[in-house]
PDB file of C-alpha atoms in Angstrom:
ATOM      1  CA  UNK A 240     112.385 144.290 141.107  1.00 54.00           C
ATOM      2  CA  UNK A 241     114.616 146.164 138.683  1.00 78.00           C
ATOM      3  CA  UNK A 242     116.417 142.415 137.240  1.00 93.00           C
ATOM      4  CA  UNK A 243     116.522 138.808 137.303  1.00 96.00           C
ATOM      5  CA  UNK A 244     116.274 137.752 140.985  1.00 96.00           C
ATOM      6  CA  UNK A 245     117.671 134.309 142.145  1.00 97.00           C
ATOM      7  CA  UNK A 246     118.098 132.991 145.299  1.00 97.00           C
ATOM      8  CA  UNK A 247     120.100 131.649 147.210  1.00 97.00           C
ATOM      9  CA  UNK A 248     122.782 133.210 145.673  1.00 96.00           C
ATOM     10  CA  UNK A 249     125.394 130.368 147.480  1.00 97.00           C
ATOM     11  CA  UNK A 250     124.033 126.738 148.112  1.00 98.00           C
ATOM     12  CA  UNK A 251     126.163 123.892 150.045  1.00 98.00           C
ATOM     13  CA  UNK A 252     124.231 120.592 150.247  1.00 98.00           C
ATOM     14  CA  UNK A 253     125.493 117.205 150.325  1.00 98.00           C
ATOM     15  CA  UNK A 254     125.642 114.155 147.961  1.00 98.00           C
ATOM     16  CA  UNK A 255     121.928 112.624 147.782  1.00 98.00           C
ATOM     17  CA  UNK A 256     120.459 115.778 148.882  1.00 98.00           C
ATOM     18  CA  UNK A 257     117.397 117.460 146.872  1.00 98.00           C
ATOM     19  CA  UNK A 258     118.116 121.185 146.169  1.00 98.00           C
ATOM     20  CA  UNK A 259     115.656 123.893 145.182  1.00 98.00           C
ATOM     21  CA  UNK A 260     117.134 127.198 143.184  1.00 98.00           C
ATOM     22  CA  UNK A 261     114.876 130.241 142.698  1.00 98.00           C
ATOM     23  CA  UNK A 262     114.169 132.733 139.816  1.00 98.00           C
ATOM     24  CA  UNK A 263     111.995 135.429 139.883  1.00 96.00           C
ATOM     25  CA  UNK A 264     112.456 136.850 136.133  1.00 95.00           C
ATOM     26  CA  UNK A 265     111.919 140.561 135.066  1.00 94.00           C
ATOM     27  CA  UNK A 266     107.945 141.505 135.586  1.00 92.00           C
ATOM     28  CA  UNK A 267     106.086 141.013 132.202  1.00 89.00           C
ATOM     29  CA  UNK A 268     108.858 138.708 130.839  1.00 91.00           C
ATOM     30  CA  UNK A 269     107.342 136.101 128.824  1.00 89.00           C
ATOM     31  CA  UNK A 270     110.444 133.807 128.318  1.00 91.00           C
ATOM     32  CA  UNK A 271     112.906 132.458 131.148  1.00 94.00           C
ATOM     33  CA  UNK A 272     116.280 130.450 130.832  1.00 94.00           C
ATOM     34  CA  UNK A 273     118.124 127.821 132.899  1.00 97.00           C
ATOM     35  CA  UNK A 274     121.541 127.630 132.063  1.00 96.00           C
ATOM     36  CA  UNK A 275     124.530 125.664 134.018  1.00 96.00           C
ATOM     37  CA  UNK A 276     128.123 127.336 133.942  1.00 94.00           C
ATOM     38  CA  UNK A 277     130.804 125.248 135.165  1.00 90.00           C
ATOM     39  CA  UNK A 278     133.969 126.520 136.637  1.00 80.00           C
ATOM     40  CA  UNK A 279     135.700 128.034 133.744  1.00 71.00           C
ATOM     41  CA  UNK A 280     133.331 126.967 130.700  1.00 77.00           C
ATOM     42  CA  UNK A 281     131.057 128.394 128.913  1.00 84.00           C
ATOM     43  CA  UNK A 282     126.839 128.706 129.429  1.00 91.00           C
ATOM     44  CA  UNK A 283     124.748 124.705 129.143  1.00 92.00           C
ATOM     45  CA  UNK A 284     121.539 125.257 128.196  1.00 93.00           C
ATOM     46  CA  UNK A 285     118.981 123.508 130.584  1.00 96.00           C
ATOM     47  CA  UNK A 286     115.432 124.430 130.213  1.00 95.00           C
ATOM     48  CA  UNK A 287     113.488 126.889 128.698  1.00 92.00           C
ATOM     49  CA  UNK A 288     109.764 128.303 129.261  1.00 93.00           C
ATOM     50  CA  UNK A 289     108.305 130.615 126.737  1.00 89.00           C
ATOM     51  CA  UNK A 290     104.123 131.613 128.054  1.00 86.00           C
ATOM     52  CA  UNK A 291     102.170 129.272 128.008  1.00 84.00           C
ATOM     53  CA  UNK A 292     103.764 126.835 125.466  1.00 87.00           C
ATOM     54  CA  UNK A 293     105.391 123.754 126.399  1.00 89.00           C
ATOM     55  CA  UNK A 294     108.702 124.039 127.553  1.00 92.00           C
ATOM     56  CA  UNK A 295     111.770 123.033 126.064  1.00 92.00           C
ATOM     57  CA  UNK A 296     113.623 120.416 128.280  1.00 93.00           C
ATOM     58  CA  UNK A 297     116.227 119.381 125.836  1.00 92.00           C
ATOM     59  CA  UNK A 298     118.968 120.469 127.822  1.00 93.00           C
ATOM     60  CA  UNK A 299     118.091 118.942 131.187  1.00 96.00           C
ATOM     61  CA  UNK A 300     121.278 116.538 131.775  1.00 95.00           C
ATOM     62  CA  UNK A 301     119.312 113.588 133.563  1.00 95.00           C
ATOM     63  CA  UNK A 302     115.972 113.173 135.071  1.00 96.00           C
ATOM     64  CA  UNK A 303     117.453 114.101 138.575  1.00 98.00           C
ATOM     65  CA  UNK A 304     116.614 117.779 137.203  1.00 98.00           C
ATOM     66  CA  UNK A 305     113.182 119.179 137.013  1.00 97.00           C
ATOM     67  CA  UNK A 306     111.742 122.605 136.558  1.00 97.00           C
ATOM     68  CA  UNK A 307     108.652 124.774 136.828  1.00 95.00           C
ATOM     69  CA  UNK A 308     107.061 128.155 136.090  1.00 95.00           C
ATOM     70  CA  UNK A 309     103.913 129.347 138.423  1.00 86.00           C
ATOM     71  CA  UNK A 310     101.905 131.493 137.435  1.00 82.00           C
ATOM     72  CA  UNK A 311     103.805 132.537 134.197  1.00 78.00           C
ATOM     73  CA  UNK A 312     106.483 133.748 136.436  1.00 90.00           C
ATOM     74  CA  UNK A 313     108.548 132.420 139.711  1.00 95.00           C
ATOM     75  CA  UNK A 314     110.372 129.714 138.262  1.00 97.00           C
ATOM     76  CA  UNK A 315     112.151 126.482 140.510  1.00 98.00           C
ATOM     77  CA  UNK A 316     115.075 124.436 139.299  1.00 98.00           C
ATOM     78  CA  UNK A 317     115.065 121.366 141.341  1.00 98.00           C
ATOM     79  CA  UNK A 318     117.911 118.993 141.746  1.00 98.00           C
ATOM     80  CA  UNK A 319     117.154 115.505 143.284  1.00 98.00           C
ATOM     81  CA  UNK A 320     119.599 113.524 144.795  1.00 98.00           C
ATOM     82  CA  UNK A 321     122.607 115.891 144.116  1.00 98.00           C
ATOM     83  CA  UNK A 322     126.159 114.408 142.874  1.00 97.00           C
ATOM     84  CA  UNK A 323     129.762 116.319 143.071  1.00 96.00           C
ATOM     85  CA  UNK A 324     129.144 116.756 139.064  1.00 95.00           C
ATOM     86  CA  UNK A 325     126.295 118.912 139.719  1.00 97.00           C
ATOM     87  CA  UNK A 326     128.536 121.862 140.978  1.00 97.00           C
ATOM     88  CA  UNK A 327     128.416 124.645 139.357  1.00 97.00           C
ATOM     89  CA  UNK A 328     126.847 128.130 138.627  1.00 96.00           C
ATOM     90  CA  UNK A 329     123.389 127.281 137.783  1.00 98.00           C
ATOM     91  CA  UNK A 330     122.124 130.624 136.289  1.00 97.00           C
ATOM     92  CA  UNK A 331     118.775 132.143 135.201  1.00 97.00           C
ATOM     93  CA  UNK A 332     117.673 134.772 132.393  1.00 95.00           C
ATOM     94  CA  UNK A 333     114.117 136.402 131.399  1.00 93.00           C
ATOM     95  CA  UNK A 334     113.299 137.957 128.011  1.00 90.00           C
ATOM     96  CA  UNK A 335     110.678 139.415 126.838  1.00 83.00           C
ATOM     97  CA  UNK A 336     109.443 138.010 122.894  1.00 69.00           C
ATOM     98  CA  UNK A 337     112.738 137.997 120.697  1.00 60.00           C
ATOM     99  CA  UNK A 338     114.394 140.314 121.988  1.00 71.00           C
ATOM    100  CA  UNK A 339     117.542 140.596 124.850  1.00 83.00           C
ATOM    101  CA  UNK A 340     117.946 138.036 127.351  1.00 90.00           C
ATOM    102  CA  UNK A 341     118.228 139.502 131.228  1.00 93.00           C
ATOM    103  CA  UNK A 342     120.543 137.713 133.210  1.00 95.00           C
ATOM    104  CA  UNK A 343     120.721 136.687 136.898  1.00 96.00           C
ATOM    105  CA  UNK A 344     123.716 137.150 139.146  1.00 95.00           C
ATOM    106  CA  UNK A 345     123.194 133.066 139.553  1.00 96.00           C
ATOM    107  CA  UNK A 346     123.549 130.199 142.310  1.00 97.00           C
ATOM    108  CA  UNK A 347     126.948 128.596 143.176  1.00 96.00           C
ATOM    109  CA  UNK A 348     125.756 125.392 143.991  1.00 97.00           C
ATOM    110  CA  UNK A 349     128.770 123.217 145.951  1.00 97.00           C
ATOM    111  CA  UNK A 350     128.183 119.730 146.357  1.00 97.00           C
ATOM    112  CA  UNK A 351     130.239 118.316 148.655  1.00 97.00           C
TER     113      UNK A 351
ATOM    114  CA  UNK B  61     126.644 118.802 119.600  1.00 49.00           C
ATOM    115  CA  UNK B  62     128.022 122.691 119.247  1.00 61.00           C
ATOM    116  CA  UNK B  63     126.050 124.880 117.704  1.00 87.00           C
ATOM    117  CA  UNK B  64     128.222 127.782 117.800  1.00 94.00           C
ATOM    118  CA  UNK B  65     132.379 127.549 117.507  1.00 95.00           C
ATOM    119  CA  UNK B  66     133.915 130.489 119.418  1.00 96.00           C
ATOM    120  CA  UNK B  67     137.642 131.061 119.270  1.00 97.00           C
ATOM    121  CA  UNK B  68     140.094 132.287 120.707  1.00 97.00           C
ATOM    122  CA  UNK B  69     139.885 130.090 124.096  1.00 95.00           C
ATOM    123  CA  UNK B  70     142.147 133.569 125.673  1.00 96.00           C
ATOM    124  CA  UNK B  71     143.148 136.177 124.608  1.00 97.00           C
ATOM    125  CA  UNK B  72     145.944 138.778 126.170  1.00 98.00           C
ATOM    126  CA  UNK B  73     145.357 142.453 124.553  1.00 98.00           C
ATOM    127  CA  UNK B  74     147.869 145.563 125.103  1.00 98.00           C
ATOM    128  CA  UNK B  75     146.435 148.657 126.683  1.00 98.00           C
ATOM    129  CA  UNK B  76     144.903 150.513 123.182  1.00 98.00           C
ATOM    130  CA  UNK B  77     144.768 147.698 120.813  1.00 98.00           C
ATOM    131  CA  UNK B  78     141.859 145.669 118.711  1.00 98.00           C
ATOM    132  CA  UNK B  79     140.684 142.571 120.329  1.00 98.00           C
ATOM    133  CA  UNK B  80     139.116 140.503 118.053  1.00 98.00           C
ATOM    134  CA  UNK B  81     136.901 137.401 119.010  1.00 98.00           C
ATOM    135  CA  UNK B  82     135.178 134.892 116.370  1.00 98.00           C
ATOM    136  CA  UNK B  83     132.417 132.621 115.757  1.00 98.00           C
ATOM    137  CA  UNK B  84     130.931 130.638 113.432  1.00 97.00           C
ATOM    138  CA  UNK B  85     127.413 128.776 113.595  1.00 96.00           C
ATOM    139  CA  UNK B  86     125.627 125.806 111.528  1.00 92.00           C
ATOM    140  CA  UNK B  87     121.992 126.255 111.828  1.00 90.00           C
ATOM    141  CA  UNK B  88     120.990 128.538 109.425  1.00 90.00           C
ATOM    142  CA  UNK B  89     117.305 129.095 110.863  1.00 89.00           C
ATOM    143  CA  UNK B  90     119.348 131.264 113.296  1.00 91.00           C
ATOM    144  CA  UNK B  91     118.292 135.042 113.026  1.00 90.00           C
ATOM    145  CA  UNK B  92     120.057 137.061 116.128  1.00 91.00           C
ATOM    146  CA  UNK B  93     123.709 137.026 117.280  1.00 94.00           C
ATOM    147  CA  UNK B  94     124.684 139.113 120.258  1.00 94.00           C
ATOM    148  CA  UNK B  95     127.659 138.990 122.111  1.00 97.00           C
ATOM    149  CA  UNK B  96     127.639 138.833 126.014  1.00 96.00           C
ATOM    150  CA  UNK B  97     129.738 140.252 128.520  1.00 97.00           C
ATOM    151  CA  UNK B  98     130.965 138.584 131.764  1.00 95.00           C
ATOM    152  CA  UNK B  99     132.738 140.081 134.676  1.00 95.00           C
ATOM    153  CA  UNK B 100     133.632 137.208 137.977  1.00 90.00           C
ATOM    154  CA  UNK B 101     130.999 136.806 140.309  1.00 88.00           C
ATOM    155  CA  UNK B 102     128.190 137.999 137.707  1.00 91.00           C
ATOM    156  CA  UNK B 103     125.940 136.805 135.350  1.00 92.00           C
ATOM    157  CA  UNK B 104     126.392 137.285 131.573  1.00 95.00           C
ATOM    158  CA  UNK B 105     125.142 140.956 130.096  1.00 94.00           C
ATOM    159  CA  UNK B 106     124.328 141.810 126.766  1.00 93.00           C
ATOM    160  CA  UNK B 107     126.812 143.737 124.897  1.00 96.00           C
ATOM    161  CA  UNK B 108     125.680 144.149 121.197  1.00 95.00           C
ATOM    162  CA  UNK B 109     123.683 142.038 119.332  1.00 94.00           C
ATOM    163  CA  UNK B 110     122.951 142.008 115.412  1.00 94.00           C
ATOM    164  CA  UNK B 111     120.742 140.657 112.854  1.00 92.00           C
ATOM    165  CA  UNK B 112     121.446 139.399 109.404  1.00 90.00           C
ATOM    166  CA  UNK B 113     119.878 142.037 107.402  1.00 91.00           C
ATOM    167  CA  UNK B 114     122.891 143.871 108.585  1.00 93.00           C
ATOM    168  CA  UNK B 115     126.518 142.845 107.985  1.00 95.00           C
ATOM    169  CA  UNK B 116     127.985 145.466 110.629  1.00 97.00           C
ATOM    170  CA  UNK B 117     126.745 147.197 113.634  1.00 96.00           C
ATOM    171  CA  UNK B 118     129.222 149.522 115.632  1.00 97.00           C
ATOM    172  CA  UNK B 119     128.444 150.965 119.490  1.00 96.00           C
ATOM    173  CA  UNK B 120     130.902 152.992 120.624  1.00 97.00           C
ATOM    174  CA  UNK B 121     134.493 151.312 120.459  1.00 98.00           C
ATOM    175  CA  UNK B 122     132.269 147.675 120.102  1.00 98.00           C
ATOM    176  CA  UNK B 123     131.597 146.337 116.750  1.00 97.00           C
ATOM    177  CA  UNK B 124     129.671 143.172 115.103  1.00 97.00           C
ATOM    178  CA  UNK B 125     131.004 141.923 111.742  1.00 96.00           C
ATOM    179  CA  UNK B 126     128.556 139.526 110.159  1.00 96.00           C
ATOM    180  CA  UNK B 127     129.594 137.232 107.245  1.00 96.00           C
ATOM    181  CA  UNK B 128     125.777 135.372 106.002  1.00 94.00           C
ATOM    182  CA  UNK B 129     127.695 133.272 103.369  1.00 94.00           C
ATOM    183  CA  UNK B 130     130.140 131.753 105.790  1.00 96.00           C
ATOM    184  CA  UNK B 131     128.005 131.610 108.840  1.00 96.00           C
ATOM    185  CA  UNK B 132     130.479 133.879 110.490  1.00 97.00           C
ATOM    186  CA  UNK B 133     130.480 136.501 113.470  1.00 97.00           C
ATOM    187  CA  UNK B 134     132.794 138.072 114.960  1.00 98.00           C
ATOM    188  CA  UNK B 135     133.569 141.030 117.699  1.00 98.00           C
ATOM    189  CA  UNK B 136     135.983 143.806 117.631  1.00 98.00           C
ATOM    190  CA  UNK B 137     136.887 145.928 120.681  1.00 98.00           C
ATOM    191  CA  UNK B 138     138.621 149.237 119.493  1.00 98.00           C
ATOM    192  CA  UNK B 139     140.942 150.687 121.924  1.00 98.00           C
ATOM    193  CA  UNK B 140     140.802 148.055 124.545  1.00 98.00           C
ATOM    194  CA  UNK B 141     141.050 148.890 127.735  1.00 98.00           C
ATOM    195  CA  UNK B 142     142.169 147.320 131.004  1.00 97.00           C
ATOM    196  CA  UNK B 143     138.520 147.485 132.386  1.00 97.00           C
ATOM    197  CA  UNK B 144     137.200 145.394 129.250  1.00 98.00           C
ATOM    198  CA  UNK B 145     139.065 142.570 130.713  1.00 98.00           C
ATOM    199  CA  UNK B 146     136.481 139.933 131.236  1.00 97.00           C
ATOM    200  CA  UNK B 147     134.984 136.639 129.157  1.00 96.00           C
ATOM    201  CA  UNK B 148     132.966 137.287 126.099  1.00 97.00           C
ATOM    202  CA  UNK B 149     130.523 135.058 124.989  1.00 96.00           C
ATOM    203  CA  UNK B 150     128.728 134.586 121.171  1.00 96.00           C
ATOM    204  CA  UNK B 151     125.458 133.348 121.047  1.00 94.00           C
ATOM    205  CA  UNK B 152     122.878 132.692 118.490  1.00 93.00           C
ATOM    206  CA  UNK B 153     118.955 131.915 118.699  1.00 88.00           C
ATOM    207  CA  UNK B 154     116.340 131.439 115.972  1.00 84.00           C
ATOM    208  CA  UNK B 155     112.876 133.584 115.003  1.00 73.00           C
ATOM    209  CA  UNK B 156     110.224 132.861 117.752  1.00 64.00           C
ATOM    210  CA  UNK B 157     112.000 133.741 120.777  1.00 61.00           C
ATOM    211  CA  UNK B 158     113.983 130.183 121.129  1.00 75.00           C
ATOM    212  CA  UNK B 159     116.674 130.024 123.611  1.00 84.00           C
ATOM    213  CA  UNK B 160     120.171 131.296 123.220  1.00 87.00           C
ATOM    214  CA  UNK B 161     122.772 128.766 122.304  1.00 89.00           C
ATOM    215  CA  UNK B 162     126.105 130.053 123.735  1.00 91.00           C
ATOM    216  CA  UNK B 163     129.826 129.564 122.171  1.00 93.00           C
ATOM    217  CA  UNK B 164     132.465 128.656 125.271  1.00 92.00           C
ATOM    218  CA  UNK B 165     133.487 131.942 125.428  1.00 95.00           C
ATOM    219  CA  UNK B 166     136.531 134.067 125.337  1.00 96.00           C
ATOM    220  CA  UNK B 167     138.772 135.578 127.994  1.00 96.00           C
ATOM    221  CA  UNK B 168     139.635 138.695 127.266  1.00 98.00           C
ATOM    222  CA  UNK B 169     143.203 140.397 129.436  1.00 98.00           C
ATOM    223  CA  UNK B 170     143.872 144.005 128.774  1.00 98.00           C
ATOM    224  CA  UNK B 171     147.129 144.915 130.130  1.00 97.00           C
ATOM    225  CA  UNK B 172     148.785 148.109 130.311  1.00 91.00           C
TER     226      UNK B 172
END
């Protein structure tokens, strides 16, 4: 595709359930982004995978939230055992080296 | 901890004037500042973006002033419009393709 693909683009789950949020980043992209947006705020940092390197989880908020690339590309977000805090606008970017970041239209994920 | 300090929180601009939004960062290893544009319902999209070698950079009624020596950056929006009515966000990242680190962001009314 042309852009930053997530899916779904709306999520309802309950409290305790595991959630799975999708990102297929821009083809050849060798960076991707996790970032949470709460109602109103501005962009949290969550994860970030650059090639093959290591990825930088500094921002993951607990240990209930996980992520991984395949492949280099298709990334997951997963969210275990969901809580009401966890609602928000959880959205995705791809780069390519230094260089403009490509944004997602993002998940609203509702926990009810 | 917050990297990057973005003020105003709002900001309410007549039809035709300068909107002016600020930020100011700490790290100094950071080498790229663009600004991001949000409209509701979308993900963040890249505006203008500028490097220190450079303390201005102007795109049609859009310009980046850059202060080094006070860790400074700030964007101006020439003849506002009701259609740039949205949140702006700063941002700042270091060499090597490191992920963005976002101010709170800034939003922007035009209003005839």
């Amino acid at each position: 595709g042309a852009g930053v693909s997530q899916s779904p683009s709306n999520k309802v789950t309950e409290k305790g359930k595991d959630v799975e949020l999708r990102c297929d980043p821009i083809s050849g992209h060798t960076a991707l982004y996790w970032y949470r947006q709460s109602l109103g705020q501005g962009l949290e940092f969550l994860i970030y995978f650059q090639g093959n390197s290591a990825p930088d989880k500094s921002g993951l908020p607990s240990d209930r939230f996980s992520a991984e690339r395949t492949g280099g590309s298709v990334s997951t977000l997963t969210i275990q055992r969901t809580q009401q805090e966890d609602s928000a606008v959880y959205l995705c970017a791809s780069s390519h080296m230094a260089t403009e970041a490509f944004f997602g239209q993002g998940t609203r994920l509702t926990v009810v | 901890q917050q990297q990057v300090k973005q003020s105003p929180q709002s900001l309410i601009v007549q039809k035709g004037g300068i909107s002016i939004i600020n930020c100011a960062y700490e790290n100094t290893a950071f080498d790229y500042f663009p600004w991001y544009q949000q409209f509701p319902g979308k993900g963040p999209a890249l505006l203008i973006a500028i490097r220190p070698d450079v303390s201005e950079k102007k795109e049609g009624r859009f310009t980046i002033s850059f202060n080094k020596s006070a860790k400074q950056f700030s964007l101006h929006i020439m003849d506002s419009q009701p259609g740039d009515s949205a949140t702006y966000f700063c941002a700042a990242s270091g060499s090597g393709n490191t992920p963005l680190v976002f101010g709170k962001g800034t939003r922007l009314s035009v209003i005839a």
